[in-house]
Coordinates of N, CA, C and O in Angstrom, one line a residue:
X1 N -87.7 119.5 46.6 CA -88.5 118.0 47.3 C -87.9 117.4 47.9 O -86.5 116.8 46.9
X2 N -88.3 116.2 49.1 CA -86.9 115.6 48.9 C -88.1 114.2 48.8 O -88.8 113.7 49.4
X3 N -87.9 113.5 48.2 CA -88.8 111.7 48.3 C -88.1 112.0 48.6 O -87.3 111.3 49.4
X4 N -89.3 110.2 49.5 CA -89.0 109.1 50.1 C -89.0 108.0 49.4 O -90.3 107.4 49.0
X5 N -88.7 107.0 50.2 CA -88.8 105.6 49.6 C -88.9 104.9 51.2 O -88.0 104.9 52.1
X6 N -90.6 103.8 50.8 CA -90.1 102.9 51.7 C -91.2 104.0 53.6 O -90.9 103.8 54.5
X7 N -90.8 105.5 52.9 CA -92.0 106.5 53.6 C -90.8 106.8 54.7 O -91.2 107.5 55.3
X8 N -89.7 106.1 54.6 CA -88.9 106.2 55.3 C -87.2 107.1 55.0 O -86.3 108.2 55.6
X9 N -87.2 106.4 53.7 CA -86.0 106.8 53.3 C -85.3 108.0 52.8 O -86.3 107.6 51.6
X10 N -84.6 108.8 51.7 CA -84.2 110.1 50.9 C -83.9 108.5 50.7 O -82.8 108.8 49.7
X11 N -85.2 109.0 49.1 CA -84.1 108.9 47.5 C -82.8 108.9 46.9 O -82.8 109.0 45.8
X12 N -82.7 110.7 47.4 CA -81.6 111.4 46.9 C -80.2 111.5 47.5 O -79.4 111.6 47.1
X13 N -80.3 110.4 48.4 CA -79.4 110.3 49.0 C -78.3 108.8 48.0 O -79.2 108.3 48.1
X14 N -77.7 108.7 48.7 CA -76.4 107.5 47.7 C -75.7 106.9 48.8 O -75.3 107.8 49.7
X15 N -75.3 105.8 49.4 CA -74.8 104.9 50.6 C -74.1 104.7 49.6 O -73.8 103.7 48.6
X16 N -72.6 105.2 49.8 CA -71.5 104.0 49.4 C -70.6 103.7 50.6 O -70.4 104.0 52.1
X17 N -69.9 102.4 51.2 CA -69.0 101.8 51.2 C -67.7 100.7 50.7 O -68.2 100.4 49.8
X18 N -66.5 100.7 51.1 CA -65.5 100.1 50.5 C -64.4 99.2 52.0 O -65.0 99.5 52.9
X19 N -64.6 98.3 51.5 CA -63.2 96.8 52.3 C -62.8 96.6 51.4 O -62.5 96.5 49.9
X20 N -61.3 96.6 52.0 CA -59.4 95.5 51.1 C -59.8 94.1 51.0 O -59.9 94.1 52.3
X21 N -59.7 93.3 50.5 CA -59.0 91.8 49.9 C -57.2 92.0 50.3 O -56.9 92.7 48.9
X22 N -57.4 90.9 50.8 CA -55.9 91.2 50.5 C -55.5 89.3 49.6 O -54.4 89.4 49.6
X23 N -56.5 89.6 48.5 CA -55.9 88.4 48.2 C -56.7 88.7 46.4 O -57.5 90.0 46.8
X24 N -56.3 88.3 45.5 CA -56.9 88.6 43.6 C -57.5 87.5 43.8 O -57.7 87.7 42.5
X25 N -57.9 86.7 44.4 CA -58.6 85.4 44.2 C -60.3 86.2 44.6 O -60.4 85.7 46.0
X26 N -60.7 86.1 43.7 CA -62.2 86.4 44.3 C -62.8 85.1 45.2 O -64.2 85.5 45.5
X27 N -62.2 83.7 45.1 CA -62.7 82.9 46.2 C -62.5 83.0 47.8 O -63.2 83.5 48.6
X28 N -61.6 85.2 47.7 CA -61.1 85.2 49.1 C -61.5 86.7 49.1 O -61.6 87.7 49.8
X29 N -62.7 86.7 48.7 CA -63.2 88.5 48.4 C -64.8 88.2 49.4 O -64.9 89.9 49.4
X30 N -65.0 87.4 50.2 CA -66.5 87.0 50.6 C -66.3 87.6 52.2 O -67.0 88.5 51.7
X31 N -65.2 88.4 52.7 CA -65.9 88.7 53.7 C -65.0 90.2 53.9 O -66.1 91.5 54.0
X32 N -64.6 90.8 52.5 CA -64.2 92.9 52.8 C -66.4 92.6 51.7 O -66.3 93.5 52.6
X33 N -66.3 91.8 51.0 CA -67.9 92.5 50.6 C -68.4 91.9 51.8 O -69.6 93.0 51.8
X34 N -68.2 91.6 52.4 CA -69.7 91.0 53.6 C -69.3 93.1 54.7 O -69.9 93.0 54.7
X35 N -68.5 93.3 54.9 CA -67.8 94.0 56.0 C -68.4 95.6 54.8 O -68.9 96.2 55.9
X36 N -68.2 95.7 53.8 CA -68.9 96.9 53.2 C -70.5 96.8 53.0 O -70.4 97.9 52.9
X37 N -70.8 95.3 53.0 CA -72.2 95.6 52.9 C -73.2 96.0 53.9 O -73.5 96.5 54.5
X38 N -72.0 95.9 54.9 CA -71.9 95.5 56.9 C -72.3 97.5 56.5 O -73.2 98.7 57.9
X39 N -70.8 97.8 56.3 CA -71.4 99.6 57.0 C -72.1 100.1 56.1 O -72.8 101.9 56.5
X40 N -72.5 100.0 54.7 CA -73.2 100.3 54.0 C -74.4 100.2 54.4 O -75.6 101.3 55.1
X41 N -75.5 99.4 55.1 CA -76.9 99.0 55.9 C -76.9 99.9 56.9 O -77.6 100.2 57.5
X42 N -75.6 100.2 57.2 CA -74.8 100.9 58.7 C -75.6 101.9 58.4 O -76.5 103.0 59.2
X43 N -75.0 102.6 57.5 CA -75.6 104.4 56.8 C -76.9 104.0 56.6 O -77.4 105.0 56.8
X44 N -77.3 103.8 56.0 CA -78.8 103.6 55.8 C -79.9 103.5 57.2 O -80.8 104.8 57.0
X45 N -79.2 103.0 58.3 CA -80.0 102.6 59.6 C -80.0 103.9 60.7 O -81.1 104.8 61.0
X46 N -78.8 104.9 60.2 CA -78.4 105.9 60.5 C -79.3 107.2 59.8 O -79.7 108.4 60.6
X47 N -80.3 106.5 58.6 CA -81.1 107.9 58.5 C -82.7 106.8 58.6 O -83.2 107.9 57.9
X48 N -82.9 105.9 59.5 CA -83.8 105.6 59.5 C -84.0 104.6 58.1 O -85.1 104.3 58.0
X49 N -83.4 103.8 57.1 CA -84.0 103.1 56.7 C -83.1 101.9 57.5 O -82.5 101.3 57.7
X50 N -84.3 101.1 57.1 CA -84.3 99.6 57.1 C -83.6 98.7 56.7 O -83.5 98.8 55.6
X51 N -82.6 97.6 57.2 CA -82.2 96.6 56.3 C -82.9 95.8 55.6 O -82.9 95.5 53.9
X52 N -84.0 96.1 55.6 CA -84.9 95.4 54.5 C -85.4 95.7 53.5 O -86.4 95.7 52.3
X53 N -85.0 97.3 53.8 CA -85.1 98.6 52.6 C -84.7 97.5 51.5 O -84.7 98.3 50.1
X54 N -82.8 97.1 51.2 CA -82.5 97.0 50.3 C -82.6 95.9 50.0 O -82.1 95.1 48.7
X55 N -84.0 94.9 50.4 CA -84.5 93.4 49.6 C -85.2 94.3 48.7 O -86.4 95.0 47.7
X56 N -84.8 93.2 47.0 CA -85.2 93.3 46.1 C -84.3 94.9 44.9 O -85.2 95.4 43.7
X57 N -83.4 95.4 46.3 CA -82.8 97.0 45.5 C -81.7 97.0 44.7 O -80.4 95.4 44.6
X58 N -81.3 96.7 43.4 CA -79.5 97.0 43.0 C -78.5 97.7 43.6 O -79.0 99.0 43.9
X59 N -77.4 96.6 44.0 CA -76.6 97.7 44.8 C -75.0 98.1 43.8 O -75.4 97.2 43.0
X60 N -74.4 99.1 43.2 CA -73.9 99.0 42.4 C -71.9 98.3 43.1 O -72.4 98.8 44.5
X61 N -72.0 97.6 42.4 CA -70.5 97.1 42.6 C -69.2 97.8 42.1 O -69.3 97.0 41.2
X62 N -68.0 98.1 42.6 CA -67.2 98.0 41.4 C -65.5 97.6 42.6 O -65.6 97.8 43.8
X63 N -64.8 96.6 41.7 CA -63.6 95.8 42.5 C -62.4 96.0 42.3 O -62.2 96.3 40.6
X64 N -62.1 97.1 42.1 CA -60.7 98.1 41.8 C -59.2 97.2 42.1 O -59.5 96.8 43.7
X65 N -58.6 97.2 41.5 CA -57.3 96.6 41.7 C -56.2 96.9 43.0 O -56.4 98.4 42.0
X66 N -56.3 96.4 43.5 CA -54.7 97.0 44.4 C -53.7 97.1 44.4 O -53.4 95.2 43.3
X67 N -52.1 97.2 44.6 CA -51.0 96.0 44.0 C -51.0 94.8 44.8 O -50.7 93.9 44.8
X68 N -51.9 94.1 46.2 CA -51.6 92.7 46.7 C -53.0 92.1 46.9 O -53.5 91.3 47.4
X69 N -54.0 93.5 45.8 CA -55.8 92.8 46.1 C -56.4 93.6 45.6 O -56.1 93.9 44.5
X70 N -57.6 93.2 45.5 CA -58.8 94.3 45.3 C -59.3 95.0 46.3 O -59.4 95.0 47.8
X71 N -60.0 96.1 46.2 CA -61.1 97.2 47.0 C -62.5 97.3 46.3 O -62.1 96.8 45.2
X72 N -63.2 96.8 47.7 CA -64.3 96.2 47.2 C -65.2 97.4 47.0 O -65.2 98.1 48.6
X73 N -65.9 98.5 46.5 CA -66.6 99.6 46.5 C -68.5 99.4 46.0 O -68.3 98.3 44.7
X74 N -69.3 99.3 47.8 CA -70.4 99.2 47.3 C -71.2 100.5 47.1 O -70.9 101.7 48.3
X75 N -72.0 100.2 46.2 CA -73.7 101.7 45.9 C -74.6 100.8 46.5 O -75.0 100.3 45.5
X76 N -75.2 101.7 47.2 CA -76.8 101.6 46.6 C -77.2 103.3 47.2 O -77.6 104.3 48.3
X77 N -78.8 104.2 46.8 CA -78.9 105.2 45.9 C -80.5 104.3 46.1 O -81.5 103.3 44.9
X78 N -81.6 104.6 47.4 CA -82.7 103.6 47.9 C -83.5 104.0 46.8 O -83.7 105.1 45.9
X79 N -84.4 102.8 46.7 CA -85.3 103.3 44.6 C -85.1 103.7 43.6 O -86.2 102.5 43.2
X80 N -83.7 103.4 43.6 CA -83.2 103.7 42.2 C -83.7 104.3 41.5 O -84.5 105.3 41.2
X81 N -83.6 103.9 40.5 CA -83.6 105.8 39.2 C -85.1 105.6 39.3 O -86.1 105.6 38.7
X82 N -86.2 104.3 39.1 CA -88.0 103.6 38.7 C -88.1 104.5 40.1 O -89.1 105.0 39.3
X83 N -88.5 104.6 40.9 CA -88.5 105.2 42.5 C -88.2 106.9 42.0 O -90.0 107.4 42.4
X84 N -87.2 107.1 41.2 CA -87.6 108.2 41.2 C -88.3 109.2 40.1 O -89.3 110.1 40.1
X85 N -87.9 108.3 38.7 CA -89.3 108.7 37.9 C -90.4 108.8 38.0 O -91.3 109.4 37.6
X86 N -90.4 107.3 39.6 CA -92.4 107.1 39.4 C -92.8 108.2 40.6 O -94.2 108.2 40.8
X87 N -92.1 108.9 40.7 CA -92.2 109.8 41.4 C -92.7 110.1 43.1 O -94.0 110.4 43.7
X88 N -91.5 108.5 43.5 CA -91.3 107.7 44.6 C -91.4 109.1 46.3 O -91.5 109.9 46.3
X89 N -92.9 108.6 46.6 CA -93.0 109.6 48.6 C -94.0 110.7 48.1 O -94.3 111.9 48.3
X90 N -93.8 111.1 46.7 CA -94.7 112.5 47.2 C -96.3 112.4 47.2 O -96.9 111.7 47.7

């Protein structure tokens, strides 16, 4: 069974995106976070999810140190665990 969120988005999906910042200073990571978030939204839209389905959702952020900066990783599972537990889309 494929549950849906917002009547369109597969809650069994997980979208992930990454971007690199060439600085280890957190004040310089904004552009990389924006690029990763934009990529995440594009993935969701390709599966018929609208960007407004991110409102109120939890995103997972992982910051990994690289030699010259950081790698920003974002992931999103539509509806999160609460939607799955409640049987969203049944």
